[in-house]
XYZ file of C-alpha atoms in Angstrom:
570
model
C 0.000 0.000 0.000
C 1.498 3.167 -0.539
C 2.488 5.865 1.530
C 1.133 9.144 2.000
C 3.629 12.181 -0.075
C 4.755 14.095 2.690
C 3.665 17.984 2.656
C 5.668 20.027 0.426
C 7.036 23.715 0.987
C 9.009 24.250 -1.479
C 9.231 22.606 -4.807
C 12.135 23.006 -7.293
C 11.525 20.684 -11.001
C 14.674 19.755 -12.477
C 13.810 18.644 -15.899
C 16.621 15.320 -16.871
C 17.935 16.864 -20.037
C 19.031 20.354 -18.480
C 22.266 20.578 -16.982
C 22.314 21.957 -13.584
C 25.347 24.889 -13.197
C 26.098 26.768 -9.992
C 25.648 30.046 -10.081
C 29.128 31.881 -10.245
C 29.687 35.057 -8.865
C 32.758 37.068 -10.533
C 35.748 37.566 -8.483
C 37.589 41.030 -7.989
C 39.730 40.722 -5.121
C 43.642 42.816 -5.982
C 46.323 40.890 -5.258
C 48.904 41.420 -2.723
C 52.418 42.180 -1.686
C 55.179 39.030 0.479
C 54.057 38.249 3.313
C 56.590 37.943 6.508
C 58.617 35.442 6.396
C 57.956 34.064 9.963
C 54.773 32.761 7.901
C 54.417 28.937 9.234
C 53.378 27.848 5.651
C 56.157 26.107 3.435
C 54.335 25.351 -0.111
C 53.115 29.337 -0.260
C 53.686 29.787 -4.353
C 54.998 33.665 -3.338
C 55.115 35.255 0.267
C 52.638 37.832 -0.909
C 49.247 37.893 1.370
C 47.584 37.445 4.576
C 43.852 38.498 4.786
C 42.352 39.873 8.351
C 39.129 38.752 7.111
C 39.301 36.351 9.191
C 36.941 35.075 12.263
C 37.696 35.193 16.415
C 39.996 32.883 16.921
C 38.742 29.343 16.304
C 37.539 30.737 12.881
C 33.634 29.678 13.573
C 31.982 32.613 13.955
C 31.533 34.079 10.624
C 32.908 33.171 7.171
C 35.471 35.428 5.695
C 34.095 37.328 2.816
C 34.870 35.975 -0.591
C 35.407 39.410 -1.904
C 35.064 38.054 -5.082
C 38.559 38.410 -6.858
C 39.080 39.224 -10.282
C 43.346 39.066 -11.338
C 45.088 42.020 -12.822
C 44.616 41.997 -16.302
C 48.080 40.311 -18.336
C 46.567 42.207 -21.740
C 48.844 45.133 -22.396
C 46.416 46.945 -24.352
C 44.135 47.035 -20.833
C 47.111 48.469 -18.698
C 47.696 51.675 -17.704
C 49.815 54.369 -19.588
C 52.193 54.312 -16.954
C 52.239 50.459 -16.864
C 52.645 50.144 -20.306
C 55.498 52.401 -20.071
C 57.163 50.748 -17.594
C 56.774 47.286 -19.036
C 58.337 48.849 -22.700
C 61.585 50.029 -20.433
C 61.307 46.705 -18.989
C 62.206 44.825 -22.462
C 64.583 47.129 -23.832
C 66.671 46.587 -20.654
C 65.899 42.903 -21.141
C 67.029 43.502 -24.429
C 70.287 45.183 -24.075
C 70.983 42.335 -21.759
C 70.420 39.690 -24.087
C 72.367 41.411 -26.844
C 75.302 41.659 -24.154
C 74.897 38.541 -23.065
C 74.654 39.455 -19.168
C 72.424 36.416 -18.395
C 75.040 33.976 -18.735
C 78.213 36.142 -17.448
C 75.710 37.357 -14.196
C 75.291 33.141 -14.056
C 78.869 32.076 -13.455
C 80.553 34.960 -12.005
C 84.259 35.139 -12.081
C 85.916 35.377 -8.513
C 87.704 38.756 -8.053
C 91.402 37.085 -7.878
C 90.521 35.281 -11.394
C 89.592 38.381 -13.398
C 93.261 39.726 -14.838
C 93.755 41.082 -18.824
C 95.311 37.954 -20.094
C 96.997 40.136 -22.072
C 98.558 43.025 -19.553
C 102.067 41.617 -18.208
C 102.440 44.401 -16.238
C 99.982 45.331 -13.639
C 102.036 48.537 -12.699
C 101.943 49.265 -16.464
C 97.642 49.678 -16.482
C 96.272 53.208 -16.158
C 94.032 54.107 -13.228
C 91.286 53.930 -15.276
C 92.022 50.411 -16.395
C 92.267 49.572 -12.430
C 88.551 50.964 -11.869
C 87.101 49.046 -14.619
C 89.037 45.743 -12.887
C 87.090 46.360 -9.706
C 84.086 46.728 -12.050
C 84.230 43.701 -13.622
C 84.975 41.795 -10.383
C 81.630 43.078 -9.187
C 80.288 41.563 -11.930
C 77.952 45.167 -12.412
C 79.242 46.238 -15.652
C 79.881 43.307 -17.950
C 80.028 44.766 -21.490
C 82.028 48.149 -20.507
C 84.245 46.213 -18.754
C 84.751 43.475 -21.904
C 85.648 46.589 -23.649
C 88.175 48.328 -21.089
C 89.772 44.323 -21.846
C 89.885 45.094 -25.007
C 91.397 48.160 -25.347
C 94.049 47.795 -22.720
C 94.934 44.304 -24.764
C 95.500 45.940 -27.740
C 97.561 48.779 -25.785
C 99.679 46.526 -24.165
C 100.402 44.443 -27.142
C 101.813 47.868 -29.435
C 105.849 47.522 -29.536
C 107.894 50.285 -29.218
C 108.402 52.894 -31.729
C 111.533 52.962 -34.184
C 113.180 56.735 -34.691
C 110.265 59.003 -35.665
C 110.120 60.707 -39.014
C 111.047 63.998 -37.172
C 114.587 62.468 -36.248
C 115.481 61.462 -39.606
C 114.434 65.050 -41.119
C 117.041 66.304 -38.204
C 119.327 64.399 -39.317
C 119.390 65.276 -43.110
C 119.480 68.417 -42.465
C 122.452 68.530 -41.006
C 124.075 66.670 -44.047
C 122.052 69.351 -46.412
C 124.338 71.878 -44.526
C 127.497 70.174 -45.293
C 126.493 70.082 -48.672
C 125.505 73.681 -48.609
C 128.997 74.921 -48.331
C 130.484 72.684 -50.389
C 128.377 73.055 -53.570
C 125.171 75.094 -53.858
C 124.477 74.192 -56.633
C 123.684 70.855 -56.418
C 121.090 71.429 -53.610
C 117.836 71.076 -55.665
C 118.877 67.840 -56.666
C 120.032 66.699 -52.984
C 117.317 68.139 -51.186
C 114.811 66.012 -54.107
C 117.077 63.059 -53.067
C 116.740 63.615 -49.471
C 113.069 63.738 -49.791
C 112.917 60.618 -51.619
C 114.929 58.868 -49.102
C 112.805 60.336 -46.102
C 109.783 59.293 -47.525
C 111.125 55.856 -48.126
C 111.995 55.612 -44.352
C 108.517 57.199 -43.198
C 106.733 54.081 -45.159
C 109.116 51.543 -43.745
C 108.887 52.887 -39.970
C 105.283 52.812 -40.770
C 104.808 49.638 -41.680
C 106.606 48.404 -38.486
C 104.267 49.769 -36.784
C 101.388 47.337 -35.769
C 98.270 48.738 -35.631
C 95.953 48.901 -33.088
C 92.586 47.106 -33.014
C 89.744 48.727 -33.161
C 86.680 48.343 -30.323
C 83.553 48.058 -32.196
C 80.874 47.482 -29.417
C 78.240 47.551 -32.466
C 80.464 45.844 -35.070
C 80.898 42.974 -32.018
C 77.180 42.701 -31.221
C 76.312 42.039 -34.875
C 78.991 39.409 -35.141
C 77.585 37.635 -32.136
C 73.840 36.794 -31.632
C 72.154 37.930 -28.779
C 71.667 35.254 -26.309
C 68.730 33.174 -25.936
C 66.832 32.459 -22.474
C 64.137 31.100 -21.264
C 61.844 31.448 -18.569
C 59.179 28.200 -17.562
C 59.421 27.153 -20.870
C 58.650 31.267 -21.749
C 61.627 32.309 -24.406
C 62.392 36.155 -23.447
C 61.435 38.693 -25.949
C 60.190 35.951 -28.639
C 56.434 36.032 -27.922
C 53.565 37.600 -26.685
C 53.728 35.062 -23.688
C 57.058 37.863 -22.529
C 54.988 40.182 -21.456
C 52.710 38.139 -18.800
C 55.813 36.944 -17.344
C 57.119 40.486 -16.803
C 54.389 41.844 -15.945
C 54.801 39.222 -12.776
C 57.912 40.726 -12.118
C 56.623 43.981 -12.357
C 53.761 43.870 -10.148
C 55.917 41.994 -7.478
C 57.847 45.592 -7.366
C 55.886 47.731 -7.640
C 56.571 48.626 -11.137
C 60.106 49.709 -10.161
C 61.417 48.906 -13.523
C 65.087 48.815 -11.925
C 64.656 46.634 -9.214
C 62.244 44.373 -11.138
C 65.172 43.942 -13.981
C 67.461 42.657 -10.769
C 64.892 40.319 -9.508
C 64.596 39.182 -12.920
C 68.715 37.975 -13.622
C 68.651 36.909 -9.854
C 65.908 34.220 -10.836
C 67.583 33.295 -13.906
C 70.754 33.213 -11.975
C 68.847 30.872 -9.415
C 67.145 29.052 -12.105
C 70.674 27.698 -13.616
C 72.562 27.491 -10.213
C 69.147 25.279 -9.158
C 69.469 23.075 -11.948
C 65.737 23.526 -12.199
C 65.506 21.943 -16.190
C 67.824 19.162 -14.738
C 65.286 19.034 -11.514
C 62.066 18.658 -13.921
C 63.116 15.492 -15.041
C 64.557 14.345 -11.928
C 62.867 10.392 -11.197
C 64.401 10.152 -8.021
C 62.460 13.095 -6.464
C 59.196 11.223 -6.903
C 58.920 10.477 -3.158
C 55.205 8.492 -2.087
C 55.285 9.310 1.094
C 54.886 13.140 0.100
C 52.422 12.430 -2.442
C 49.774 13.065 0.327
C 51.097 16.258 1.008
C 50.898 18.268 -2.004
C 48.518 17.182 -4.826
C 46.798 19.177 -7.540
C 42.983 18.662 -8.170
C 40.280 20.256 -10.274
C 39.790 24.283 -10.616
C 38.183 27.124 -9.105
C 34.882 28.554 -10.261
C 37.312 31.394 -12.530
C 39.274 28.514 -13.765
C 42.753 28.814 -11.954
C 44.198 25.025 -10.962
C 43.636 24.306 -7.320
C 46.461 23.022 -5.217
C 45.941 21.663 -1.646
C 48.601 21.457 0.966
C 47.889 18.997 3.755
C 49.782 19.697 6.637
C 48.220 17.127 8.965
C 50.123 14.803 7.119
C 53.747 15.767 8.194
C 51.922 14.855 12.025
C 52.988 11.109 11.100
C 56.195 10.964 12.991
C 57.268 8.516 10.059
C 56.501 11.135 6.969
C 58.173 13.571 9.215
C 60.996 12.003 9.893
C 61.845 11.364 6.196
C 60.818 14.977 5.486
C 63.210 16.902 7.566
C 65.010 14.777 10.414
C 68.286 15.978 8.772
C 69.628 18.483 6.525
C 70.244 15.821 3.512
C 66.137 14.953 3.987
C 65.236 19.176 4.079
C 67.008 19.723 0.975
C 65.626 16.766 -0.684
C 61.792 17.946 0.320
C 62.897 21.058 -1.058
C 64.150 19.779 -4.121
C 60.898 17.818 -4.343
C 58.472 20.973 -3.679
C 60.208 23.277 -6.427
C 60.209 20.237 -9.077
C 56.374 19.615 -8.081
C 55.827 23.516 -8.407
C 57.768 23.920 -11.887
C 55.757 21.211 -13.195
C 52.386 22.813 -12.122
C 53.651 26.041 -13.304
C 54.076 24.493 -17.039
C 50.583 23.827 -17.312
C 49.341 27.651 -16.946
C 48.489 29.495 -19.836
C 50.511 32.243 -20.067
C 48.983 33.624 -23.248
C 47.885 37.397 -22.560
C 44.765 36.902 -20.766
C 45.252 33.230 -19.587
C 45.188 31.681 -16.620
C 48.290 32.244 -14.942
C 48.250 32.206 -11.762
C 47.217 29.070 -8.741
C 44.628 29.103 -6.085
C 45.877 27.503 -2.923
C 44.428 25.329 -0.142
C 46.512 25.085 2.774
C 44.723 22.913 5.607
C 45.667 22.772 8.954
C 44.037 20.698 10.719
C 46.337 18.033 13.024
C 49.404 20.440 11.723
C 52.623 20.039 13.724
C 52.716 23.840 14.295
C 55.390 26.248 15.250
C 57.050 24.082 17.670
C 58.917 21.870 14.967
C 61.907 23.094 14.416
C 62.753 20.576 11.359
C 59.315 22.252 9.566
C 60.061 25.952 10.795
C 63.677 25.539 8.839
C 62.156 24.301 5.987
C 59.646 26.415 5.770
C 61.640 29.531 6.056
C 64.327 28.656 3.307
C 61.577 27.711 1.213
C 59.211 30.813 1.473
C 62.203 32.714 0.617
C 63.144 30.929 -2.643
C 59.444 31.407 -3.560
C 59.641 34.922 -2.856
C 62.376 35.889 -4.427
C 61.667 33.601 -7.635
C 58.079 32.936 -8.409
C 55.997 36.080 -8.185
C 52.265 36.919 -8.532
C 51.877 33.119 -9.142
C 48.801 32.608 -6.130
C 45.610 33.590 -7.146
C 44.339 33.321 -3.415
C 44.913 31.697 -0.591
C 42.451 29.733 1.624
C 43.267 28.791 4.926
C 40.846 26.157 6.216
C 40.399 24.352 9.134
C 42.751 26.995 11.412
C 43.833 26.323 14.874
C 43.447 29.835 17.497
C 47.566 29.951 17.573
C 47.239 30.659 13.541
C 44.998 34.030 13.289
C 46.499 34.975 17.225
C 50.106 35.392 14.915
C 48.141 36.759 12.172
C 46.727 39.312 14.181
C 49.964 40.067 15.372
C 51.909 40.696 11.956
C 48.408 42.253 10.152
C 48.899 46.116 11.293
C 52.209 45.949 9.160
C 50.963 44.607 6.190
C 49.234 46.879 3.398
C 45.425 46.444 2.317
C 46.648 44.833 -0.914
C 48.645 42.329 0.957
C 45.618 41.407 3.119
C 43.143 41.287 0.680
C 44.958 37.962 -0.817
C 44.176 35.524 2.217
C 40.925 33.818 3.539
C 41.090 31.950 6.984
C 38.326 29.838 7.960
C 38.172 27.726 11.203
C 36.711 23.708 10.932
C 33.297 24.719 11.370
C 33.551 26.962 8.074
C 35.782 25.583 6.170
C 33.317 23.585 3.771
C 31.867 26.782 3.263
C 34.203 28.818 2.609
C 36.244 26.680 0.068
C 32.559 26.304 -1.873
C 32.912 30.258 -2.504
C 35.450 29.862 -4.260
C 35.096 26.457 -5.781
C 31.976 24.567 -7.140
C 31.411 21.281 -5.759
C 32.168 18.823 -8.779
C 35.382 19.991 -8.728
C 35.994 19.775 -4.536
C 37.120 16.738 -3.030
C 34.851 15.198 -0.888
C 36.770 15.359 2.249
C 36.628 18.990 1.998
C 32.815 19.261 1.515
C 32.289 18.698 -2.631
C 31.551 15.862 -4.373
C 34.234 15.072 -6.331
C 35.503 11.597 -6.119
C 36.556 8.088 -7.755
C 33.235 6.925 -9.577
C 30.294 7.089 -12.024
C 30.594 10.983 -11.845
C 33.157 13.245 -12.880
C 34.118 16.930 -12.884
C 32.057 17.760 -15.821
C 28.851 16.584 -14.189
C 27.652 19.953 -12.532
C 25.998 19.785 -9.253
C 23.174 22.327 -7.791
C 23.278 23.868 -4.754
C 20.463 25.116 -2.553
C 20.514 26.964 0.970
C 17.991 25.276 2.937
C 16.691 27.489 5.716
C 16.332 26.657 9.456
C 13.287 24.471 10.291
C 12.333 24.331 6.449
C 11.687 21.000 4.244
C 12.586 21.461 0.701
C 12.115 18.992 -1.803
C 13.454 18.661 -5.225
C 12.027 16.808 -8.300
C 13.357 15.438 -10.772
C 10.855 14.351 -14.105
C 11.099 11.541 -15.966
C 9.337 10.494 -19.669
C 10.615 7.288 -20.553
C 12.112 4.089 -19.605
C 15.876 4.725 -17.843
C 18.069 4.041 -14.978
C 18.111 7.203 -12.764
C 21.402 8.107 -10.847
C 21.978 10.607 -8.065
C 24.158 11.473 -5.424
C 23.065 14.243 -2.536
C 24.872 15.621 0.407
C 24.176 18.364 3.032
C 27.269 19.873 4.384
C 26.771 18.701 8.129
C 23.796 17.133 7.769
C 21.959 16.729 11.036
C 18.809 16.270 8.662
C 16.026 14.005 7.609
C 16.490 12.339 3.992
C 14.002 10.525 1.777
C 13.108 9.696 -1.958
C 10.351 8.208 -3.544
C 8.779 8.054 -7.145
C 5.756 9.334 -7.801
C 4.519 7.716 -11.225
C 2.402 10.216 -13.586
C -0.762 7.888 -14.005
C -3.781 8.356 -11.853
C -4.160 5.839 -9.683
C -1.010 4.379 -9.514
C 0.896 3.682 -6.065
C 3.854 5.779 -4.824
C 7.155 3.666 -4.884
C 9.417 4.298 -1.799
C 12.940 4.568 -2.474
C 14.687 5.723 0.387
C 12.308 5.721 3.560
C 12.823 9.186 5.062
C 15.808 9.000 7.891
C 17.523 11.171 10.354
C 21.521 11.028 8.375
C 24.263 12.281 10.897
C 27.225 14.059 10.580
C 29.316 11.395 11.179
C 27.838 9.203 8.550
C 28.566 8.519 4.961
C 29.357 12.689 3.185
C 28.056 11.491 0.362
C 24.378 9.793 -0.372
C 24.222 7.741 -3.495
C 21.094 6.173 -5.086
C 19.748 4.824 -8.565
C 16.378 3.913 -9.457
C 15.023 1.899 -12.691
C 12.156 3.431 -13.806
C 9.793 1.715 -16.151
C 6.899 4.298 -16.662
C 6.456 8.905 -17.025
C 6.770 10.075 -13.586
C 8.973 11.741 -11.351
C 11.331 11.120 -8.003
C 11.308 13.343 -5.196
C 13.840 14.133 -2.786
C 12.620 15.137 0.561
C 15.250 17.532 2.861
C 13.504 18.317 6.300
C 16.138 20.887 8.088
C 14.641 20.819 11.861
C 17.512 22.173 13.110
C 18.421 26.043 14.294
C 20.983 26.696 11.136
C 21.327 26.802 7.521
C 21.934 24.026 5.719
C 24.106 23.794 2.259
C 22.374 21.465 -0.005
C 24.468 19.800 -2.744
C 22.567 17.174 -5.845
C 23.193 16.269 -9.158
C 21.987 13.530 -11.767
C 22.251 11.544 -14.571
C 20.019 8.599 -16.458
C 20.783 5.874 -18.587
C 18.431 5.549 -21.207
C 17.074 1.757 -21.448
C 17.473 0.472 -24.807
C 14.946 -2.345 -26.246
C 15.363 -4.960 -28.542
């Protein structure tokens, strides 16, 4: 016999055929400046936010505001005149560089005591000037004009010298045209043509003796050799329109100081070839397991940007921890192991003018060691500072979930020195929020389920959207979804912290006919199964019904999606 329909308050149809998609709400947030680097948090891309949006401490009390953030635009046409100004004095410094090759000579310095003129035997022998220019070129600070102070001093040092100068012979003639003088007058026109002829003889032979010196061509030199080529994550310099997203990183991470940005630039490269980080990329022995947990990539952000989660709970297994950092062999290894896992991650951005450039991190914290480890603390310094100095603007945002009271107590601490745009770039969010707050930011196919999404191992994927729906305190709300021929029906539900009452049922379309209980309505826990799944065969037009009854004093976050399998017949 069937069952009375329980009394419905609010209905929402969700036809088969239609996709469900979340509603997405555009993001605008700035993004910030490094952060301290007392910062507790190793895998931070750049040291460039913290965000006093935060709750009391315990983070339960209100979810930070999304803020809704929206990245600077990497289109050059969009920038500012000033911006664009500063990124065109940007590449023609690059540019100089590259046709002076100062890349590779700011690589591999020379030490001080290595740098003499091959060619000056003397050192007492080399003009002041000469001297300066040594101390320049030790300093590595002037490359080029010190290549040519080389040059020129070379080709000084190597000039024999001098036979008798024209001058001397003319002397000496002269005092034979005398002689001659008194002895015949006559005969001086054809003497003095004689003497002539035989001075001019001696003037081409002294000058041919006389090696000459080489000329310094700076312009003549940079023709002959091609400027150097260099690359930047996979990003040749100057070659393509992908150039001017990576300066404009480099830029924005100072302040569009086009000096100091052009440093921070040939430091990285510097870094880059002293790392070995093309070497490091396709380094097998890196590939540790046991810190597979730690760091993963998985599924984007409602704007698109790749989604990286850092577990931290995991280095509270005395066993991961101890192969992490008990030594410094194990600390450089981990570090080794985070850059290589970053680089890679880094290759798969778009850095095409208005791409997706940038990464949106998770960190969680929940069972994290803390600040007492010294082993972590160590690590975590020296690698926030290579990811400062070397991989700017590359975070998106940063969400801070499931924060202990010590964490926003130290925030709170270090947040009246940081500026407004350094804030802006972090969202904390203690246990009770965290769900919550990481479903602002990302939609639920594409959240792991241990976070509060539904994305996991089975018959759906990332591209099967999910609906979500705010169910208010003491409210049912029941969802329906229609059905016109013969298929296997598929859904999976969840209700972030449920403390609710479930239940679905099919309700066929022909008078008369009896209601078929699916799932007999039931009180589901929080500690039970996240995630509900159920399938139906249906044989006949009608619909199923899910029933949510919310008795409790909050809001509940109501996640669903579906799919059918159409029945085929012979």
């Amino acid at each position: 016999m069937a069952e009375e329909v329980p009394k419905k308050t609010t209905i929402e149809t969700v036809p088969l055929d239609e996709e469900q998609v979340p509603i997405v709400e555009p993001e605008s947030e700035p993004k910030p400046n490094p952060e301290p680097e007392e910062e507790p948090v190793e895998n931070k891309i750049e040291e460039n936010a913290a965000e006093t949006d935060a709750s009391k401490p315990g983070g339960d009390e209100k979810i930070p505001e999304s803020g809704s953030f929206k990245e600077e635009t990497t289109i050059v046409g969009e920038l500012p005149e000033a911006e664009k100004k500063a990124l065109q004095e940007l590449k023609q410094l690059i540019q100089e560089a590259l046709n002076k090759h100062e890349f590779s000579s700011d690589s591999t310095p020379t030490p001080p005591e290595e740098q003499k003129p091959e060619s000056a035997p003397e050192a007492e022998s080399q003009p002041p000037a000469e001297e300066n220019n040594k101390k320049e070129e030790q300093n590595n600070e002037h490359v080029s004009e010190t290549e040519s102070v080389v040059a020129v001093s070379t080709a000084d040092d190597d000039v024999a010298p001098p036979p008798p100068t024209t001058t001397e012979t003319e002397k000496a003639n002269e005092g034979e045209k005398k002689e001659e003088t008194e002895v015949a007058s006559s005969s001086i026109d054809d003497d003095g043509a004689k003497t002539v002829e035989a001075i001019e003889e001696t003037v081409v032979a002294v000058s041919s003796s006389i090696p000459e010196e080489p000329k310094v061509d700076e312009a003549s030199s940079q023709e002959q050799q091609p400027p150097e080529e260099v690359s930047i994550w996979g990003i040749p310099l100057l070659l393509d329109d992908r150039t001017d997203v990576i300066l404009l990183k480099f830029l924005r991470a100072r302040d569009f100081k086009v000096k100091e940005s052009f440093t921070m630039i040939k430091n990285t490269i510097r870094w880059r070839k002293e790392f070995k980080i093309e070497e490091l990329l396709f380094d097998e022995n890196l590939n540790n397991e046991y810190l597979e947990k730690t760091v993963y990539m998985h599924g984007h952000d409602k704007e698109g940007h790749p989604v990286c989660y850092n577990i931290y709970g995991e280095f509270d297994n005395k066993e991961v921890y101890k192969k992490a950092f008990s030594d410094e062999e194990k600390r450089q290894n981990f570090l080794r192991w985070r850059i290589q896992f970053l680089e890679k991650s880094i290759r798969k951005l778009n850095f095409n003018p208005g791409g997706i450039s940038t990464i949106v991190q998770v960190n969680d914290l929940k069972n994290s060691p803390g600040p007492t480890k010294w082993e972590l603390r160590q690590a975590t310094k020296q690698a926030l500072q290579l990811l400062q100095d070397n991989y700017p603007e590359f975070v998106a945002k940063q969400v801070f979930i499931n924060v202990p009271w010590w964490y926003l107590a130290v925030n709170r601490m270090i947040s009246p020195f940081l500026t407004q745009r350094t804030k802006s770039k972090f969202v904390f969010a203690g246990p009770s929020k965290s769900a919550e707050t990481l479903l602002r930011y990302i939609a639920p196919e594409q959240l792991p389920v241990k976070y509060g999404g539904l994305s996991k191992d089975g018959e759906f994927g990332i591209t099967d959207a999910v609906t979500e729906i705010t169910v208010r305190p003491a409210a049912k709300h029941t969802v329906e979804f229609p059905v016109s021929e013969s298929c296997l029906l598929s859904w999976e539900v969840r209700v972030i912290g449920w403390d609710i009452s479930y239940g679905a049922e099919f309700v066929p379309s022909s008078e008369g006919s009896y209601i078929v209980i699916i799932q007999k309505s039931r009180k589901v826990g929080s500690s039970e199964e996240p995630v509900i799944c159920n399938n139906y065969k249906i044989d006949e037009p009608g619909k199923v019904v899910l029933t949510i009854d919310n008795s409790s004093s909050k809001k509940k976050k109501l996640l669903y999606r579906l799919k059918t399998k159409h029945s085929t017949s012979d």
